[in-house]
PDB file of C-alpha atoms in Angstrom:
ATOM      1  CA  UNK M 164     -78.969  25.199   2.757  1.00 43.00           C
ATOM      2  CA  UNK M 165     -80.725  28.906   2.437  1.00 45.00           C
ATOM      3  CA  UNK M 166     -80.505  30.007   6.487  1.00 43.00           C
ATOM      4  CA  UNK M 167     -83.019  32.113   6.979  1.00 43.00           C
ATOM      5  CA  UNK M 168     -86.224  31.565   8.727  1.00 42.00           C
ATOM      6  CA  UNK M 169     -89.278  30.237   7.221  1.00 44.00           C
ATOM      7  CA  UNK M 170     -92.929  29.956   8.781  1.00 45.00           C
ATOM      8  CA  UNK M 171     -95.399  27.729   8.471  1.00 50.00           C
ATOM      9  CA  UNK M 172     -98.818  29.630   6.929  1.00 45.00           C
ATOM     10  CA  UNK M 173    -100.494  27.085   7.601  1.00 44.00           C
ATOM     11  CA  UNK M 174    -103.317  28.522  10.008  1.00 42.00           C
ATOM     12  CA  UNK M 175    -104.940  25.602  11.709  1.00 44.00           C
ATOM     13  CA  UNK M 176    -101.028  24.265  12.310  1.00 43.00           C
ATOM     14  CA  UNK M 177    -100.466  27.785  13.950  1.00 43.00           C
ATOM     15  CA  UNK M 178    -103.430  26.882  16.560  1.00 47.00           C
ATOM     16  CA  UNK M 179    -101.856  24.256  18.015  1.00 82.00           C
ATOM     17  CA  UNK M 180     -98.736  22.400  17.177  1.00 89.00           C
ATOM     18  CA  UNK M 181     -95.120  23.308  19.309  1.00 93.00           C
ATOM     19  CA  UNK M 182     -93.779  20.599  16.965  1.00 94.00           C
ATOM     20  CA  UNK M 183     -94.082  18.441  13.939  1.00 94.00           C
ATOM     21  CA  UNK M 184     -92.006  16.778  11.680  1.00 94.00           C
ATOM     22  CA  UNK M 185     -92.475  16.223   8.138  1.00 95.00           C
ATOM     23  CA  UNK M 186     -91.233  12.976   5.645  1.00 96.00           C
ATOM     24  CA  UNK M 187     -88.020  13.453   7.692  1.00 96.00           C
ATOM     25  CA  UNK M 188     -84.686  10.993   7.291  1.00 96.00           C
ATOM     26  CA  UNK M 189     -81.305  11.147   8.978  1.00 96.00           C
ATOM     27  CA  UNK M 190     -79.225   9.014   7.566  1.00 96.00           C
ATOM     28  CA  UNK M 191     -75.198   8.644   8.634  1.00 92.00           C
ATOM     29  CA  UNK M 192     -72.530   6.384   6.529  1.00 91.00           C
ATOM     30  CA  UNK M 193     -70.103   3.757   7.955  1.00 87.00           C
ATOM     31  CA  UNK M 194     -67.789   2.512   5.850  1.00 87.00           C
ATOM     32  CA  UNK M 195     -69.679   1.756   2.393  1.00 88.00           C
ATOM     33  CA  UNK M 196     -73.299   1.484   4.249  1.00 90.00           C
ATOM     34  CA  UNK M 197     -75.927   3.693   4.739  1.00 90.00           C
ATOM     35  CA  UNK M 198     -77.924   3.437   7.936  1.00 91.00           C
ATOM     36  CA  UNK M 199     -81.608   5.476   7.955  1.00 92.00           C
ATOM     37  CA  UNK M 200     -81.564   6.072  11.223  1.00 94.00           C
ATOM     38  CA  UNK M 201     -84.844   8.137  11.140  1.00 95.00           C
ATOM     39  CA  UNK M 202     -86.613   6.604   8.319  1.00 95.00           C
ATOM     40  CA  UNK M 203     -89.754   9.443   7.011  1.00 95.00           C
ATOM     41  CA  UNK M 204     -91.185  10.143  10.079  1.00 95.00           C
ATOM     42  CA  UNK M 205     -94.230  12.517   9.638  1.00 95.00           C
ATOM     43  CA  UNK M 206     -95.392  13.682  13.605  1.00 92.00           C
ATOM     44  CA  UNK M 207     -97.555  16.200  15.118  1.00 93.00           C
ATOM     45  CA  UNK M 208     -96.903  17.447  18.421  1.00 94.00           C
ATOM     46  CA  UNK M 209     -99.286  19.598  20.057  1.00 95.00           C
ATOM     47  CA  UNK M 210     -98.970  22.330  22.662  1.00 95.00           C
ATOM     48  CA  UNK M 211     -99.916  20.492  26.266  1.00 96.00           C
ATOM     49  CA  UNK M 212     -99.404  16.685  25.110  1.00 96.00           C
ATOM     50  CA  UNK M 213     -97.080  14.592  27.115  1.00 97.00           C
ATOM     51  CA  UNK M 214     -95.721  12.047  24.636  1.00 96.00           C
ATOM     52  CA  UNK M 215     -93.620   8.977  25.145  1.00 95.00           C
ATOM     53  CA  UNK M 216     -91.671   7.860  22.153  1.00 94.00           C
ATOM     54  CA  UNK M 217     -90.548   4.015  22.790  1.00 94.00           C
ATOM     55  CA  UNK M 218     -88.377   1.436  20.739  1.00 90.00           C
ATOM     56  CA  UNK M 219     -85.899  -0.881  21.774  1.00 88.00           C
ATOM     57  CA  UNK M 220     -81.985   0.071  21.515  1.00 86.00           C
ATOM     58  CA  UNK M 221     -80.947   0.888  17.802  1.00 87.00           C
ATOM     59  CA  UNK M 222     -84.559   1.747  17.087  1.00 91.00           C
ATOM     60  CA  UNK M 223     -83.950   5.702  16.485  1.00 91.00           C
ATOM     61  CA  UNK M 224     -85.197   7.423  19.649  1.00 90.00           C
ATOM     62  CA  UNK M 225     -82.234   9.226  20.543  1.00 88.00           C
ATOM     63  CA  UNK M 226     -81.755  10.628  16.807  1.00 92.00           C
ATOM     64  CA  UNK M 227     -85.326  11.240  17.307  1.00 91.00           C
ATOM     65  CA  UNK M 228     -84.693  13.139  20.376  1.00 90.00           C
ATOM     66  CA  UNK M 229     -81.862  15.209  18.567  1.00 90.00           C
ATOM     67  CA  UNK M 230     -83.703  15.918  15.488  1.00 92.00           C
ATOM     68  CA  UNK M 231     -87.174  17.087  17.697  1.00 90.00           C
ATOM     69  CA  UNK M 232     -84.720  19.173  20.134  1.00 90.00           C
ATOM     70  CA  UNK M 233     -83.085  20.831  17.209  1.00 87.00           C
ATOM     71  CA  UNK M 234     -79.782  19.183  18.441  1.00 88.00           C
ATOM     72  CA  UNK M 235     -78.952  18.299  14.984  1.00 89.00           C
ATOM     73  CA  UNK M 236     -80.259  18.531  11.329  1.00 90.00           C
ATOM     74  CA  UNK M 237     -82.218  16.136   9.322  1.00 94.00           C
ATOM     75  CA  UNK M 238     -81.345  14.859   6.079  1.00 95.00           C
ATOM     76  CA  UNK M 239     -84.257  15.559   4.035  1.00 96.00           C
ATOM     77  CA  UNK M 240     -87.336  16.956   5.552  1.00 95.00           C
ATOM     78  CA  UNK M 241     -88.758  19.662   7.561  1.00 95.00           C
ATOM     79  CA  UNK M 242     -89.215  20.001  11.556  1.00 94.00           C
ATOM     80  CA  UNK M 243     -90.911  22.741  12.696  1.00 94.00           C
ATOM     81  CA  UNK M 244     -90.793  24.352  16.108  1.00 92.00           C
ATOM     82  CA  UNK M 245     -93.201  26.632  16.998  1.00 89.00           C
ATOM     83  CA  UNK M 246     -94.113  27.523  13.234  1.00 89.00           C
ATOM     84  CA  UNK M 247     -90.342  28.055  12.435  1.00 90.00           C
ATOM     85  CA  UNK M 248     -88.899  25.632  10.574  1.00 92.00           C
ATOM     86  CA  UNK M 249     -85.706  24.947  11.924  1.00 90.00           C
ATOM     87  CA  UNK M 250     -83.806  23.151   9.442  1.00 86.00           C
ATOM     88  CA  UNK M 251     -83.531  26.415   7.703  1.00 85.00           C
ATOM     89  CA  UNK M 252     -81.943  28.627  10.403  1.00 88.00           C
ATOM     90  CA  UNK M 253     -78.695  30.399  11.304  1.00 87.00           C
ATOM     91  CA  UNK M 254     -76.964  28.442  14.388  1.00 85.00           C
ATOM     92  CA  UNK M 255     -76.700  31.296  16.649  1.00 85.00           C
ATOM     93  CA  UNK M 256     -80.800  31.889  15.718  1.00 88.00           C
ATOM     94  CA  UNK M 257     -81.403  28.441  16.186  1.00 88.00           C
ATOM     95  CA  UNK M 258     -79.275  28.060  19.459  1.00 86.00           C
ATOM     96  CA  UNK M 259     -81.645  31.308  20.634  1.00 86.00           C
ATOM     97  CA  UNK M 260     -85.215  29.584  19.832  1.00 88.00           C
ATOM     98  CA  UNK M 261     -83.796  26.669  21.321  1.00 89.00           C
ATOM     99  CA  UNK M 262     -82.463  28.150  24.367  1.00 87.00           C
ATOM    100  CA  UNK M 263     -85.977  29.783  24.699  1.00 88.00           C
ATOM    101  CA  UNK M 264     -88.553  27.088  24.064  1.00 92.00           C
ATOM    102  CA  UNK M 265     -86.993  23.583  25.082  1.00 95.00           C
ATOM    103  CA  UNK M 266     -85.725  22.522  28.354  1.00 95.00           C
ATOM    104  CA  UNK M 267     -83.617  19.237  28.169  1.00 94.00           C
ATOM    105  CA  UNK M 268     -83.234  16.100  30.302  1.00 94.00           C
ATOM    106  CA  UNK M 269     -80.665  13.485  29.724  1.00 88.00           C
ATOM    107  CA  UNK M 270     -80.660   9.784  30.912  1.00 84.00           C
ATOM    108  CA  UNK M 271     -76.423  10.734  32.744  1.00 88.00           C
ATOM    109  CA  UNK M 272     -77.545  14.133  34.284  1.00 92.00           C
ATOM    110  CA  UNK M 273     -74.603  15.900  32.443  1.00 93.00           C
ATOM    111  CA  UNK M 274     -74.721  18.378  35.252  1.00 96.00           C
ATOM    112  CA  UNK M 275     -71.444  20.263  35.539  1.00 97.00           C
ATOM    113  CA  UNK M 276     -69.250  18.700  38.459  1.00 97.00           C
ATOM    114  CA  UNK M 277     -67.428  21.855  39.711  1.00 98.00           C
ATOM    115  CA  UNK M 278     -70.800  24.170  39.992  1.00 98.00           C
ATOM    116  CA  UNK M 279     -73.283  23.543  42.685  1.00 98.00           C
ATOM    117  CA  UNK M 280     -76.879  22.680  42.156  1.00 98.00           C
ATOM    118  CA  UNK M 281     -77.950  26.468  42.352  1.00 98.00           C
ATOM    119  CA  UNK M 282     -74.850  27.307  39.884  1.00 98.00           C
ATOM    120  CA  UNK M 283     -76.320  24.482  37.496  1.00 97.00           C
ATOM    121  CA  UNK M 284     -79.521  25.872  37.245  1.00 98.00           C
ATOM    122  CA  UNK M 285     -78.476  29.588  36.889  1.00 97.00           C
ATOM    123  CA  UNK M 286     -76.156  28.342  33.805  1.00 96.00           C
ATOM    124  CA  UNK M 287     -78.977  28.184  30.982  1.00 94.00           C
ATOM    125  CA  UNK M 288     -79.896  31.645  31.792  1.00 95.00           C
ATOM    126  CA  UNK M 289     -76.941  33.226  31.256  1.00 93.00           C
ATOM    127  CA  UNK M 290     -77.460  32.520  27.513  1.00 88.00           C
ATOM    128  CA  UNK M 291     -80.723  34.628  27.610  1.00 88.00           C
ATOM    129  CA  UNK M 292     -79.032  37.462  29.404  1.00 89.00           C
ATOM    130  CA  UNK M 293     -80.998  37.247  32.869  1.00 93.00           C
ATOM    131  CA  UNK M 294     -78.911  39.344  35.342  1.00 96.00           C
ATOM    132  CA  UNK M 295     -77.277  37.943  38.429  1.00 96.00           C
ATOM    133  CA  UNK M 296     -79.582  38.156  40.927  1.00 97.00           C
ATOM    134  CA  UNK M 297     -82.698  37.342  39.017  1.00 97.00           C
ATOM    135  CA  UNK M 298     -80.882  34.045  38.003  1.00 97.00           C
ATOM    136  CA  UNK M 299     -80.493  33.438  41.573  1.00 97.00           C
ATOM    137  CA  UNK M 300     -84.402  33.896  42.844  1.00 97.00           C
ATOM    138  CA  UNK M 301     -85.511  31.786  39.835  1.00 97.00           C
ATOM    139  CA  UNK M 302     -82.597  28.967  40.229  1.00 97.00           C
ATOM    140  CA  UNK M 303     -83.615  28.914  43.905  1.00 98.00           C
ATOM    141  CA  UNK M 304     -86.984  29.462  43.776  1.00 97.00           C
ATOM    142  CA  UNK M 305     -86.954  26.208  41.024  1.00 97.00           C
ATOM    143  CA  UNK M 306     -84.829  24.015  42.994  1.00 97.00           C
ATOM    144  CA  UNK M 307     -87.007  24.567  46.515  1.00 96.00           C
ATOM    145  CA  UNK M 308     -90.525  23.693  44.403  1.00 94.00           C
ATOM    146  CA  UNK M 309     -88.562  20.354  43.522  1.00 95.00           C
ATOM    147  CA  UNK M 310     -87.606  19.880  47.118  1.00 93.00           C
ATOM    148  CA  UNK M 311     -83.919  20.610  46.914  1.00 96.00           C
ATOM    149  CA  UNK M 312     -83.946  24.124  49.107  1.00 95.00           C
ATOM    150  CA  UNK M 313     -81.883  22.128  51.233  1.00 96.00           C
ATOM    151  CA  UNK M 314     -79.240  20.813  48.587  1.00 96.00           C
ATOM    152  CA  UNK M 315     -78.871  24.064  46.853  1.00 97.00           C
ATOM    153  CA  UNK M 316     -75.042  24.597  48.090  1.00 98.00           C
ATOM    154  CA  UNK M 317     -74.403  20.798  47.391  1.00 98.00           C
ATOM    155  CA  UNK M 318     -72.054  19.802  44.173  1.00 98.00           C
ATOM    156  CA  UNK M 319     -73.636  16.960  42.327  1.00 97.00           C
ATOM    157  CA  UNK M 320     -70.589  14.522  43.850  1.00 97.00           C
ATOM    158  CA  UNK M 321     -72.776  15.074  46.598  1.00 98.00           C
ATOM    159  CA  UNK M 322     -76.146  14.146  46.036  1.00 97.00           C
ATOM    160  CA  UNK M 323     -77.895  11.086  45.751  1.00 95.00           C
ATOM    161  CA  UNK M 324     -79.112   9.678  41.500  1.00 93.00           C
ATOM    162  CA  UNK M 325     -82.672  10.967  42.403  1.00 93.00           C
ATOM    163  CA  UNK M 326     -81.296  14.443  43.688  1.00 96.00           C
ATOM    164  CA  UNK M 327     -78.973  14.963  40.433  1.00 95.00           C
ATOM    165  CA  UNK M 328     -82.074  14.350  38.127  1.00 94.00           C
ATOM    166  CA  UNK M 329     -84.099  16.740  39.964  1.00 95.00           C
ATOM    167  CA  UNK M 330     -81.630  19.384  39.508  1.00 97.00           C
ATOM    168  CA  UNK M 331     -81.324  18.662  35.886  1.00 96.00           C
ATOM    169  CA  UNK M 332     -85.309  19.210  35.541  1.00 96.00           C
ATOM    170  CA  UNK M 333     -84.731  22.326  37.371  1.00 97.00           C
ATOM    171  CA  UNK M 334     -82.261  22.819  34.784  1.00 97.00           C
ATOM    172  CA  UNK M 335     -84.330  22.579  32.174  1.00 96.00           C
ATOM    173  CA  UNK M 336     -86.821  24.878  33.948  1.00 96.00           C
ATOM    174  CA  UNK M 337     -84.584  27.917  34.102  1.00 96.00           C
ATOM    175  CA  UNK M 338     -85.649  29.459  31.006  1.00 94.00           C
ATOM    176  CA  UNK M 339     -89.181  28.764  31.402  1.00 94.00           C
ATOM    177  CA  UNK M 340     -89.416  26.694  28.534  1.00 95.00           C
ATOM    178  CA  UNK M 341     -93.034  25.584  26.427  1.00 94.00           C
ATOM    179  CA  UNK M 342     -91.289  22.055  25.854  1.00 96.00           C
ATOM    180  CA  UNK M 343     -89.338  19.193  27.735  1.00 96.00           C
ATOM    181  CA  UNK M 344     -87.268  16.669  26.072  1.00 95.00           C
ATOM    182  CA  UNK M 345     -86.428  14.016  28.459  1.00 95.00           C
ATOM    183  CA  UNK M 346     -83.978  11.570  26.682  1.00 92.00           C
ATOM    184  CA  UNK M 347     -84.304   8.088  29.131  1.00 91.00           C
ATOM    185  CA  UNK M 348     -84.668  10.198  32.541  1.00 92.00           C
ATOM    186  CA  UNK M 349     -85.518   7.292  34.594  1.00 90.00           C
ATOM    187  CA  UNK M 350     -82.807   4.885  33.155  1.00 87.00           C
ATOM    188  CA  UNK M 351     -80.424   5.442  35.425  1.00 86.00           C
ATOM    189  CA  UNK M 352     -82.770   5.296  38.452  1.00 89.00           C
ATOM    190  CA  UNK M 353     -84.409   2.587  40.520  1.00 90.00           C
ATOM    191  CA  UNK M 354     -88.117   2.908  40.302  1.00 88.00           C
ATOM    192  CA  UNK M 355     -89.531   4.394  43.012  1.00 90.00           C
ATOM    193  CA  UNK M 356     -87.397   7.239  42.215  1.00 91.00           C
ATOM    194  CA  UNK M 357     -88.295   7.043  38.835  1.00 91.00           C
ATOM    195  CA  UNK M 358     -91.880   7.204  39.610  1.00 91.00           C
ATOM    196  CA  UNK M 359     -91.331  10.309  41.285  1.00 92.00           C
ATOM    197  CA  UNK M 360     -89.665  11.824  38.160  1.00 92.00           C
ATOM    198  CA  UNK M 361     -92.537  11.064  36.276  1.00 94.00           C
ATOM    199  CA  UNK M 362     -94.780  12.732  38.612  1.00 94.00           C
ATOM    200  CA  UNK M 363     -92.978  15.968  38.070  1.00 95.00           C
ATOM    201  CA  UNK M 364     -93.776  15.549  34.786  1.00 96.00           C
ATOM    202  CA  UNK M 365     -97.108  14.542  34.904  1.00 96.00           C
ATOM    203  CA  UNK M 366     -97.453  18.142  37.491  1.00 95.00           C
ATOM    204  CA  UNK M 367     -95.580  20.559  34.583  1.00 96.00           C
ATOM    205  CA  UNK M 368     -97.932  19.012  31.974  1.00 96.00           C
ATOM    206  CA  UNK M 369    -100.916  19.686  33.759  1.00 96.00           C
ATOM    207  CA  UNK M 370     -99.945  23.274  34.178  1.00 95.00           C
ATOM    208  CA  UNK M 371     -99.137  23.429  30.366  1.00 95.00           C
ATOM    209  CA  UNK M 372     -95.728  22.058  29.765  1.00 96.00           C
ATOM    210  CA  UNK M 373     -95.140  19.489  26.201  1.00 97.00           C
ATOM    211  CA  UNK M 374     -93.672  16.535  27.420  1.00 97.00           C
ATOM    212  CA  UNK M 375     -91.657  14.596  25.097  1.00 96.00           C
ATOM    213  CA  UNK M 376     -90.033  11.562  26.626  1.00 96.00           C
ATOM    214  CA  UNK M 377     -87.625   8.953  24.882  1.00 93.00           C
ATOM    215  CA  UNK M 378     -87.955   5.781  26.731  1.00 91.00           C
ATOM    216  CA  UNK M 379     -87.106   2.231  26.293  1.00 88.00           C
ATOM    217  CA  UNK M 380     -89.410   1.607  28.972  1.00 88.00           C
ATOM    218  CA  UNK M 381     -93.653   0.442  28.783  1.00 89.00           C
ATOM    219  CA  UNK M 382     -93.919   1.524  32.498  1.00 89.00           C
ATOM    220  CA  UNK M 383     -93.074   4.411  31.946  1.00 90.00           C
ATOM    221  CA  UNK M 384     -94.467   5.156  28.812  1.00 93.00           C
ATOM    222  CA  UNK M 385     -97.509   4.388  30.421  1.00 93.00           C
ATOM    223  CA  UNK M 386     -98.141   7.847  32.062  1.00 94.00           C
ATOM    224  CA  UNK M 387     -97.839   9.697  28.494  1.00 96.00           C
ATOM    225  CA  UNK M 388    -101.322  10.642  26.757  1.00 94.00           C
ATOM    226  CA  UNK M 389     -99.586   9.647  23.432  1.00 94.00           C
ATOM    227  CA  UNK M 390     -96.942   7.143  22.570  1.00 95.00           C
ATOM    228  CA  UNK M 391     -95.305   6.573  19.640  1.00 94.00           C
ATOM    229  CA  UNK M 392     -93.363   3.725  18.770  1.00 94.00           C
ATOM    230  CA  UNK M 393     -89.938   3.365  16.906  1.00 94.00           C
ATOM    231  CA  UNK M 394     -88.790   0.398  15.304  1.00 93.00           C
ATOM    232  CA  UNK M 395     -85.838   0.771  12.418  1.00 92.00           C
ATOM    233  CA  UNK M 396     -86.335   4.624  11.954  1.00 93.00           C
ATOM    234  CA  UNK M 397     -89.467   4.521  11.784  1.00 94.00           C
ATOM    235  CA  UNK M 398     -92.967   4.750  13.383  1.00 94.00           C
ATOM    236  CA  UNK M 399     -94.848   1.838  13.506  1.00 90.00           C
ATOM    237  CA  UNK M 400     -98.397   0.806  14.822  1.00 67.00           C
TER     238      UNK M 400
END
């Protein structure tokens, strides 16, 4: 693969996709079979959309979600983030753009057990070089807007499902990201609390935040302008 950076010239794409995805596959083998996992997806994602993409289990959502948040490479085919397509980059470029323009949120928190809710939240920006004690007003300033001010001390042993996933939005907030990938965040919560996630996201989106959410779930998907539905790699009707 020739790492180095190529953008799109397209002009009108320029205007207004943060994402899109062109004829892409990802295919892994077992054994002696090949399994498409994403199957030529083609998918534009525009600055300011909130977008559910649903499909039952084995369907390709969370190679979806990998491919989109530039956790992994495609097979064939191009994905561009923010005019740079990233199939084509360096690691330690692509680890940089991706630092800087997506904020992730997984279905299991994965928030780090020994650091405290404000420590989780500083982590991210370490990677972009904020100092100390502007990681500390932001991380705290994050956490009290998602009504955590109080839990800012706590480790996440120590807080409730509902608390944990609103320190891993505020997480994925740190670096003031244009995008959020949220792989499942509701799936391990009951629904009133889930309903309150999605209200956080509905609030970010309004104020200009993509939303991208992988969900298994209609209810959810419900509150996303867009959905986009996954059935053996690839999107259907």
């Amino acid at each position: 693969m020739d790492k180095k950076i190529i953008m799109d010239k397209s002009k009108e794409h320029k205007k207004k996709d943060i994402i899109r995805l062109e004829e892409v596959h990802k295919d892994y083998t077992m054994g002696n079979t090949k399994i498409h996992a994403v199957n030529g997806v083609s998918l534009d994602i525009h600055r300011g959309d909130f977008v559910a993409i649903i499909g039952p289990s084995g369907s390709g959502k969370s190679t979806m979600m990998n491919l989109v948040g530039a956790l992994d490479f495609a097979t064939t085919g191009d994905i561009y983030l923010d005019n740079v397509d990233i199939e084509h980059l360096y690691e330690s470029d692509l680890a940089q753009l991706r630092g800087r323009k997506i904020g992730f949120i997984f279905q299991t928190f994965n928030l780090i057990p020994t650091l405290t809710a404000l420590e989780n939240v500083m982590l991210p920006m370490i990677f972009q070089n904020i100092n100390k004690e502007e990681r500390t007003e932001k991380a705290t300033k994050i956490l009290t807007r998602l009504k955590m001010g109080p839990r800012l001390n706590h480790l996440p042993s120590e807080l409730s499902g509902g608390e944990r996933q609103r320190v891993a939005i505020a997480r994925a907030l740190a670096n003031d990201p244009e995008v959020i990938l949220a792989d499942e965040p509701t799936g391990n919560l009951d629904s009133k609390t889930g309903e309150g996630v999605i209200q956080i996201f509905e609030e970010l989106n309004e104020e200009g935040k993509t939303i991208i959410m992988v969900t298994h779930d209609p209810n959810m998907a419900k509150h996303a302008d867009k959905v986009y539905r996954l059935r053996d790699g690839m999107i259907v009707k």
